[in-house]
Amino acid sequence: MDTLKKTKEQLLREWIAEHQNLVYRTAYFYVKDASIAEDIAQEVFLRAYKHMDEFRGDAKVSTWLYRITSNACKDYLRSWSHRKLVVTHLFSPEKTSESAEQEVLRSLEEDELLRHVIRLPLKYREVIVLYYFEQLKSREIAELLDTKESTIRVRISRGLEKLKKALTGGDEQWETSTNF
Amino acid sequence: MGNLDQLLKEKREQVHATLRLSDEAAERLQRNIMEKLVESEQRPFRPWRKVIPTAVIAAAACLLFFYAIPAEAPVDHADSNHKIHKQIDPELETRMETGTPPTKGTPPSKAVPSPPWETDEDKMSLNRVFAFGMSYDDVKKLFPAMGELRPEGNLDSLGETGLQESFMEVELDGQTATLELNFQENWLYAYRYHISGLKEKEAMDKVENIRQVYEKALGAYREEQHENGKSYRWPQQMILSFTALGDGTYYVSWGNEYADIQDHFYRQQGFAISEALEKAADLVPGFPVKLGGTVKREEKTSPQSNDTATVEYTTKVQVIGKNTYHITLVKDWHREINGSPAVATWELEISPSEAKIMSNPSQYTDYLIP
């Protein structure tokens, strides 16, 4: 295998250069926070490096990285750090000053369709993002999410229905209620 | 729908152009990764390999060793060949094998009987065992099976800011729950259980059961809807929540957390920790009146000498009931006298109507040597 001739570090540098935006973009759609997405990108490449010897050469590096990214993001979403962030937003919704990077992301959220994609429940959001924005086939998504292809197709279809509803009439499912 | 399909495809370029790392961020990413690699190569021992001096833990460690090998041992090519039958995320593979959160050199401990707990009721009453402000060592004394510390959220960047977490599996109501503790600068600020991989109905039933238990014990709660889930929050820093994960499974977590930002809410709805601490400060001054961390002061060890010691003041708070807190104030001289640590401890019980000292220290209050 050609890659064996390179050192692990060289290979990692190449992977970072080639796939950093893919990993960052994918992570952003999971965690919706630019700085956390950056942290996760770092974690993903470190995990990839650590397990590089287990990477099967005939598989696509990008698919492997999508999988590691998806899992790293789900770890994060399960973590207390994420829960704290949710709680903080609930109690203190005011925005602090925006960095240039946050402004770019805000402009993304100003696009009506993308805003609704970002607000989709995770189950639908991840398949819509992978299918439409990363152009993965439903079979590839099924493989990387360890799910049946038919399930992925159903999720894409339901995700589209939810988007359509949101665009036409509003389907805000996660408004904060305070019924103490 | 067809139109929407087309619209989404057309958004791809916009998404790719917008969601990309700036040159500066890309450079930072590469630099950080390379620095971490150098760091990890210079770190010869992993913390979970420390020898833990109890027979029980040694037995648990044997089991852990078996589980931890696939992710943590240096790759054995002969062994790894048969593992690559399917190209999956190796961290996930480890997690599937252990059924626990992912490891980073610090595998969560398997369940072993621990003295503070016997019944499910004991185990549900986390506040009877844990106090905000406990150190990791305090916890380890209570639960030797508690896993080693790792960066919070498994993210090194959070670990560098002093945020760490530790796990232990607990058999609860016929299921295995993971007990997660969160520390900031070695100061316990959250303790909770979580159960992953639940089906929707199972998760809803569990949440309902837990909600009823805590409603009976703690009274009214506030319900909060948030993305992919819902939370129930009690003024006693208790929160129960469930979250739908993208893979169709549900995640239920419950326990106590302390966050400054919620204090105004607790002050409105009940008797907040900060109010209890203000009352405690009237009885025993000098200790932190805000939770989170410790205070260090340089103090004379004796009225007759100029010798000084760095004395550490810590405030620990245990939620012992609706609007009642047990506060432990610890003054640690970080010295030993006759082979024992010189520590003065005050125990207080504070409620809206009463503040009383339950026990006073007999020595090391003002000086190390009177």
XYZ file of C-alpha atoms in Angstrom:
550
model
C 0.000 0.000 0.000
C 1.395 3.364 -1.022
C 0.452 4.996 2.224
C 2.686 2.616 4.182
C 5.703 4.373 2.727
C 4.684 7.576 4.449
C 5.091 8.154 8.108
C 1.968 8.269 10.200
C 2.588 11.919 10.859
C 2.874 12.781 7.176
C -0.327 10.930 6.510
C -2.088 12.716 9.330
C -0.962 16.089 7.980
C -2.384 15.154 4.595
C -5.671 14.051 6.112
C -5.939 17.289 8.063
C -5.195 19.399 5.007
C -7.637 17.511 2.839
C -10.488 16.819 5.222
C -10.405 19.493 7.918
C -13.361 21.379 6.480
C -15.386 18.218 6.007
C -14.855 17.295 9.650
C -15.474 20.833 10.909
C -18.612 21.260 8.779
C -20.049 17.928 9.838
C -19.288 18.618 13.486
C -20.897 22.038 13.264
C -24.183 20.574 12.096
C -24.187 18.300 15.124
C -23.099 20.696 17.855
C -24.049 24.078 16.317
C -21.151 25.841 17.924
C -18.115 26.907 15.919
C -15.615 26.667 18.712
C -16.838 23.252 19.907
C -16.796 22.075 16.271
C -13.131 23.090 16.126
C -12.392 21.175 19.331
C -14.156 18.150 17.936
C -12.203 18.386 14.681
C -9.041 18.241 16.753
C -10.344 15.228 18.662
C -11.340 13.465 15.444
C -7.880 13.726 13.895
C -6.244 12.617 17.138
C -8.524 9.565 17.249
C -7.790 8.901 13.590
C -4.057 9.083 14.259
C -4.313 6.827 17.282
C -6.121 4.161 15.288
C -4.464 4.742 11.932
C -3.063 1.210 11.883
C -6.603 -0.115 11.949
C -7.695 1.938 8.974
C -8.503 -0.262 6.031
C -6.708 1.093 2.991
C -9.447 0.308 0.501
C -12.070 2.303 2.418
C -12.491 6.010 1.861
C -10.690 8.118 4.446
C -13.567 10.602 4.312
C -16.120 7.923 5.236
C -14.004 6.834 8.176
C -13.617 10.431 9.308
C -17.368 11.039 8.981
C -17.923 8.095 11.270
C -15.395 9.233 13.849
C -16.837 12.760 13.670
C -20.386 11.523 14.131
C -19.367 9.488 17.173
C -17.239 12.243 18.685
C -20.169 14.645 18.301
C -22.602 12.204 19.890
C -20.171 11.730 22.778
C -20.158 15.473 23.172
C -23.949 15.799 22.959
C -24.250 13.208 25.708
C -21.713 14.995 27.857
C -22.266 17.329 30.734
C -20.483 20.104 28.830
C -23.236 20.135 26.276
C -25.963 20.004 28.878
C -24.333 22.946 30.623
C -24.352 24.881 27.372
C -28.057 24.199 26.907
C -28.752 25.265 30.478
C -26.660 28.405 30.074
C -28.591 29.388 26.968
C -31.886 28.805 28.761
C -30.919 31.055 31.622
C -28.932 33.648 29.751
C -30.052 33.924 26.146
C -28.236 37.231 25.478
C -25.507 37.040 22.895
C -21.995 38.210 23.605
C -19.922 40.024 21.009
C -19.480 38.095 17.823
C -16.202 37.066 16.273
C -15.759 37.205 12.512
C -16.230 33.456 12.410
C -19.475 33.638 14.362
C -20.733 36.278 11.976
C -20.195 33.947 9.044
C -22.102 31.245 10.866
C -24.850 33.668 11.719
C -25.172 34.534 8.062
C -25.639 30.814 7.395
C -28.439 30.736 9.906
C -30.052 33.750 8.267
C -30.795 31.593 5.237
C -34.334 30.379 5.886
C -33.864 26.860 4.562
C -30.522 26.302 6.274
C -31.855 27.682 9.514
C -34.593 25.078 9.463
C -32.094 22.342 8.609
C -30.030 23.381 11.622
C -33.149 23.238 13.804
C -34.196 19.772 12.697
C -34.072 17.084 15.370
C -30.656 15.445 15.267
C -31.984 12.172 13.873
C -33.170 13.918 10.706
C -30.568 16.659 10.595
C -27.620 14.284 10.365
C -29.022 12.348 7.425
C -30.159 15.473 5.561
C -26.725 17.028 6.002
C -24.847 13.902 4.925
C -27.152 13.234 1.988
C -27.544 16.722 0.555
C -24.516 18.689 1.681
C -21.956 15.889 1.755
C -23.540 14.005 -1.151
C -23.235 10.614 0.490
C -25.466 7.842 -0.785
C -28.094 6.427 1.558
C -26.135 3.157 1.575
C -22.976 4.969 2.715
C -24.892 6.857 5.409
C -26.406 3.588 6.610
C -22.966 2.048 6.846
C -21.404 4.896 8.746
C -24.337 5.234 11.140
C -24.644 1.470 11.568
C -28.272 1.544 10.489
C -30.332 -0.102 7.763
C -30.476 1.698 4.440
C -34.283 1.616 4.555
C -34.180 3.465 7.889
C -31.977 6.146 6.388
C -34.380 6.594 3.471
C -37.290 6.966 5.876
C -35.373 9.512 7.923
C -34.492 11.554 4.840
C -38.107 11.521 3.751
C -39.392 12.488 7.220
C -36.704 15.143 7.499
C -37.895 16.636 4.219
C -41.488 16.581 5.453
C -40.484 18.401 8.615
C -38.557 20.969 6.613
C -41.510 21.511 4.322
C -43.805 22.020 7.296
C -41.378 24.406 8.913
C -41.036 26.426 5.723
C -44.766 26.673 5.142
C -46.274 26.954 8.559
C -43.718 26.673 11.302
C -42.946 23.480 13.135
C -41.036 24.829 16.095
C -40.880 21.874 18.441
C -38.390 23.164 20.942
C -39.697 26.457 22.206
C -38.928 26.885 25.844
C -41.921 26.544 28.104
C -41.799 27.497 31.740
C -44.680 25.811 33.496
C -43.366 25.789 36.983
C -41.006 17.901 -1.960
C -39.217 17.651 -5.310
C -38.562 21.354 -5.232
C -37.210 21.124 -1.717
C -34.930 18.308 -2.805
C -33.515 20.568 -5.510
C -33.231 23.551 -3.180
C -31.232 21.532 -0.681
C -28.870 20.309 -3.383
C -28.346 23.909 -4.453
C -27.411 24.889 -0.901
C -24.429 22.547 -0.855
C -21.958 25.056 -2.237
C -23.155 27.773 0.101
C -22.730 25.426 3.069
C -19.237 24.412 1.967
C -18.201 28.012 1.325
C -19.539 29.241 4.661
C -18.656 26.400 6.988
C -14.938 26.273 6.494
C -12.102 26.990 8.824
C -10.380 30.323 8.366
C -6.651 30.138 7.519
C -5.920 31.081 11.101
C -8.234 28.400 12.521
C -6.846 25.765 10.158
C -3.321 26.611 11.205
C -4.347 26.478 14.868
C -6.015 23.096 14.358
C -2.918 21.568 12.775
C -0.630 23.101 15.401
C -2.785 21.891 18.301
C -3.011 18.371 16.913
C 0.725 18.124 16.416
C 1.380 19.508 19.903
C -0.995 16.929 21.392
C 0.801 14.137 19.553
C 4.166 15.249 20.881
C 2.663 15.547 24.373
C 1.120 12.089 24.252
C 4.360 10.544 23.021
C 6.222 12.148 25.918
C 3.707 10.738 28.430
C 4.914 7.194 29.097
C 2.305 6.121 31.626
C -1.420 6.296 31.344
C -3.262 7.308 34.523
C -5.565 4.288 34.531
C -2.575 2.027 34.786
C -1.774 3.316 38.239
C -1.736 0.611 40.831
C -4.873 0.798 42.960
C -4.143 -0.786 46.308
C -7.245 -2.836 47.089
C -8.036 -6.404 46.312
C -11.512 -5.513 45.067
C -10.219 -2.976 42.655
C -7.501 -5.312 41.512
C -10.205 -7.772 40.522
C -12.191 -5.054 38.776
C -9.012 -3.922 37.068
C -8.499 -7.396 35.634
C -11.888 -7.125 33.993
C -11.134 -3.602 32.837
C -7.849 -4.675 31.404
C -9.690 -7.126 29.230
C -12.067 -4.438 28.045
C -9.523 -1.703 27.651
C -6.987 -3.578 25.557
C -8.563 -2.975 22.130
C -8.416 0.800 22.440
C -5.468 1.445 24.637
C -2.767 -1.089 24.028
C -0.156 -0.360 21.397
C -1.438 -1.848 18.174
C -0.438 -5.409 17.669
C -0.600 -5.929 13.940
C -1.222 -9.621 14.182
C -4.127 -8.941 16.485
C -5.424 -5.958 14.581
C -5.731 -7.880 11.322
C -8.748 -9.825 12.455
C -10.314 -6.673 13.901
C -10.438 -4.929 10.542
C -13.278 -7.007 9.248
C -15.365 -3.875 9.254
C -14.071 -0.331 9.042
C -15.731 1.225 12.036
C -14.764 4.021 14.353
C -12.414 2.278 16.807
C -13.584 4.412 19.732
C -17.132 3.260 19.051
C -16.004 -0.318 18.892
C -14.549 -0.028 22.378
C -17.722 1.606 23.606
C -19.884 -1.126 22.181
C -17.762 -3.707 23.916
C -17.867 -1.997 27.276
C -21.280 -0.382 27.005
C -19.821 2.742 28.575
C -18.771 6.193 27.463
C -15.673 6.398 25.287
C -12.321 6.156 26.925
C -9.275 8.295 26.688
C -6.851 6.305 28.749
C -9.388 6.293 31.573
C -11.933 3.518 31.221
C -14.984 3.829 33.449
C -15.053 1.376 36.291
C -17.316 -1.646 36.316
C -19.894 -1.931 39.028
C -18.606 -3.265 42.320
C -20.450 -3.191 45.628
C -19.657 0.018 47.426
C -20.232 0.552 51.138
C -22.266 3.803 50.934
C -24.973 2.087 48.901
C -27.135 -0.943 49.423
C -30.642 -0.395 48.093
C -31.946 1.280 44.953
C -33.389 3.958 47.186
C -29.912 4.696 48.550
C -28.565 4.843 45.058
C -31.272 7.227 43.891
C -30.434 9.604 46.721
C -27.200 10.869 45.270
C -27.385 13.929 47.485
C -26.996 11.743 50.588
C -23.572 10.708 49.386
C -22.184 13.558 47.334
C -21.582 17.174 48.253
C -20.693 19.993 45.896
C -17.086 20.824 46.551
C -15.826 17.299 47.206
C -12.473 16.550 45.665
C -11.800 13.568 43.454
C -9.847 12.004 46.342
C -12.870 12.419 48.642
C -14.970 10.532 46.116
C -12.385 7.843 45.572
C -12.347 7.146 49.314
C -16.099 6.546 49.196
C -16.093 4.666 45.916
C -12.761 3.062 45.153
C -14.294 1.744 41.935
C -14.763 5.239 40.536
C -12.964 5.553 37.210
C -9.989 7.807 36.705
C -10.431 11.426 35.659
C -10.492 12.356 32.008
C -11.204 15.645 30.178
C -14.863 16.615 30.230
C -16.782 15.620 27.129
C -13.656 13.717 26.119
C -12.330 17.001 24.754
C -8.769 17.906 25.651
C -9.522 21.594 25.299
C -12.027 21.352 28.159
C -9.586 19.315 30.239
C -7.063 22.112 29.873
C -9.525 24.540 31.439
C -9.737 22.320 34.517
C -12.962 20.526 33.587
C -12.779 16.804 34.194
C -15.160 13.900 34.560
C -15.143 10.451 36.043
C -17.490 7.483 35.656
C -18.656 4.411 37.501
C -21.269 1.880 36.555
C -24.060 1.269 39.047
C -26.733 -1.421 39.012
C -29.965 0.433 39.541
C -33.527 -0.841 39.219
C -32.367 -3.837 37.198
C -30.393 -1.730 34.759
C -26.856 -0.499 34.492
C -26.666 3.245 34.904
C -23.497 5.254 34.557
C -22.718 7.568 37.418
C -20.925 10.620 36.118
C -19.115 13.136 38.271
C -17.920 16.482 36.989
C -15.120 18.475 38.530
C -13.771 21.918 37.921
C -10.261 22.325 39.286
C -10.891 19.223 41.411
C -14.086 20.697 42.829
C -17.194 18.536 42.361
C -19.880 20.624 40.684
C -22.198 17.952 39.243
C -23.097 14.359 39.960
C -25.663 12.474 37.978
C -26.694 9.196 36.449
C -27.318 8.493 32.835
C -28.645 5.597 30.860
C -28.142 5.402 27.111
C -29.577 3.306 24.331
C -33.196 3.378 25.514
C -36.170 3.015 23.188
C -38.603 5.913 23.208
C -41.266 4.300 25.405
C -38.699 2.870 27.774
C -37.112 6.304 28.131
C -40.466 8.047 28.687
C -41.471 5.480 31.334
C -38.161 5.823 33.108
C -38.355 9.615 33.084
C -41.898 9.476 34.436
C -40.892 7.120 37.271
C -37.906 9.228 38.231
C -39.934 12.436 37.994
C -42.476 11.009 40.428
C -39.788 9.946 42.899
C -38.237 13.396 42.961
C -41.522 15.266 42.878
C -42.510 13.403 46.044
C -39.210 14.248 47.696
C -38.591 17.737 46.406
C -41.943 19.172 45.342
C -42.677 21.426 42.377
C -40.421 21.474 39.346
C -39.991 23.516 36.253
C -40.415 21.879 32.870
C -38.163 22.990 30.024
C -38.401 21.909 26.418
C -35.160 22.022 24.530
C -33.849 20.735 21.291
C -34.305 16.986 21.066
C -35.503 16.674 24.601
C -37.013 17.896 27.789
C -35.834 18.691 31.319
C -37.410 18.895 34.746
C -35.641 21.174 37.165
C -36.099 21.411 40.924
C -34.820 24.314 43.013
C -32.524 21.929 44.916
C -30.115 21.887 41.960
C -31.705 18.677 40.772
C -32.312 18.110 37.110
C -33.868 15.225 35.165
C -33.682 15.238 31.412
C -34.057 13.081 28.390
C -32.602 13.578 24.970
C -33.291 11.919 21.660
C -30.052 10.948 20.005
C -29.709 10.854 16.253
C -29.583 7.086 16.118
C -33.171 6.682 17.296
C -32.209 5.882 20.868
C -32.869 7.975 23.957
C -30.660 9.139 26.730
C -31.961 9.800 30.230
C -29.937 11.610 32.869
C -30.691 12.840 36.362
C -28.754 14.248 39.239
C -27.561 17.429 40.868
C -25.551 20.218 39.350
C -24.356 23.555 40.569
C -24.082 26.532 38.248
C -23.801 30.146 39.299
C -25.990 31.244 36.467
C -29.004 29.426 37.878
C -28.686 30.957 41.313
C -31.189 33.764 40.668
C -33.746 31.164 39.642
C -33.200 29.136 42.806
C -33.377 32.290 44.923
C -36.797 33.033 43.446
C -38.129 29.528 43.733
C -36.700 28.357 47.014
C -33.675 28.702 49.230
C -30.558 28.902 47.102
C -27.130 27.572 48.020
C -25.768 31.119 47.912
C -28.306 32.161 50.565
C -27.295 29.233 52.774
C -23.634 30.170 52.363
C -24.328 33.748 53.404
C -25.885 32.422 56.630
C -22.950 30.059 57.152
C -20.481 32.932 56.774
C -22.160 34.725 59.668
C -21.424 31.733 61.897
C -17.967 30.800 60.626
C -16.282 33.545 58.606
C -13.322 33.191 56.251
C -14.573 30.474 53.923
C -15.631 30.921 50.288
C -19.189 32.238 50.191
C -19.520 31.368 46.525
C -19.291 27.787 45.419
C -16.527 26.764 43.094
C -12.928 26.284 44.078
C -11.042 27.021 47.231
C -9.360 30.002 48.865
C -5.703 29.885 49.907
C -4.126 32.156 52.477
C -0.673 32.420 53.931
C -1.047 32.204 57.749
C 1.194 32.096 60.788
C 1.408 28.576 62.209
C 1.818 29.805 65.802
C 1.379 33.113 67.633
C 4.952 32.819 68.829
C 6.719 32.124 65.530
C 7.077 33.690 62.119
C 6.636 30.352 60.358
C 3.759 30.432 57.879
C 1.775 27.830 55.984
C -0.449 28.025 52.934
C -3.856 27.257 54.362
C -6.629 26.077 52.084
C -10.257 26.929 52.831
C -12.898 24.773 51.147
C -16.667 24.934 51.309
C -18.660 21.783 50.560
C -22.413 21.769 50.298
C -24.716 18.812 50.504
C -28.393 19.128 49.600
C -30.075 17.224 52.424
C -33.704 18.112 51.829
C -36.070 20.652 50.512
C -34.391 23.990 51.310
C -31.945 22.441 53.786
C -28.214 22.185 53.276
C -25.417 20.529 55.184
C -22.349 22.697 54.848
C -18.863 21.434 55.597
C -16.103 23.982 56.012
C -12.593 22.589 55.801
C -9.467 24.473 56.800
C -6.498 22.439 55.623
C -3.026 23.477 56.801
C -1.359 21.015 54.438
C 0.924 19.953 57.246
C 1.094 16.822 59.358
C 1.139 16.843 63.143
C 2.124 13.552 64.811
C 1.604 11.729 61.514
C -1.933 13.043 60.950
C -3.043 15.807 58.612
C -3.740 19.112 60.335
C -7.268 19.844 59.238
C -10.046 21.720 61.016
C -13.607 20.912 59.970
C -16.879 22.642 60.839
C -20.249 21.039 60.091
C -23.299 23.268 59.742
C -26.925 22.769 58.877
C -28.683 25.679 57.238
C -32.344 26.157 56.352
C -34.319 29.361 55.724
C -35.398 29.504 59.368
C -32.330 28.153 61.130
C -28.548 28.102 60.904
C -26.739 25.908 63.363
C -23.249 24.529 63.870
C -23.471 20.768 64.223
C -19.825 20.280 65.132
C -16.812 22.452 65.797
C -13.174 21.431 65.361
C -11.171 20.936 68.523
C -7.843 22.042 67.048
C -6.097 23.799 64.161
C -8.704 26.553 64.035
C -6.558 29.664 64.463
C -3.068 28.218 64.594
C -1.336 24.966 63.893
C 0.481 25.131 67.211
C -1.356 27.141 69.893
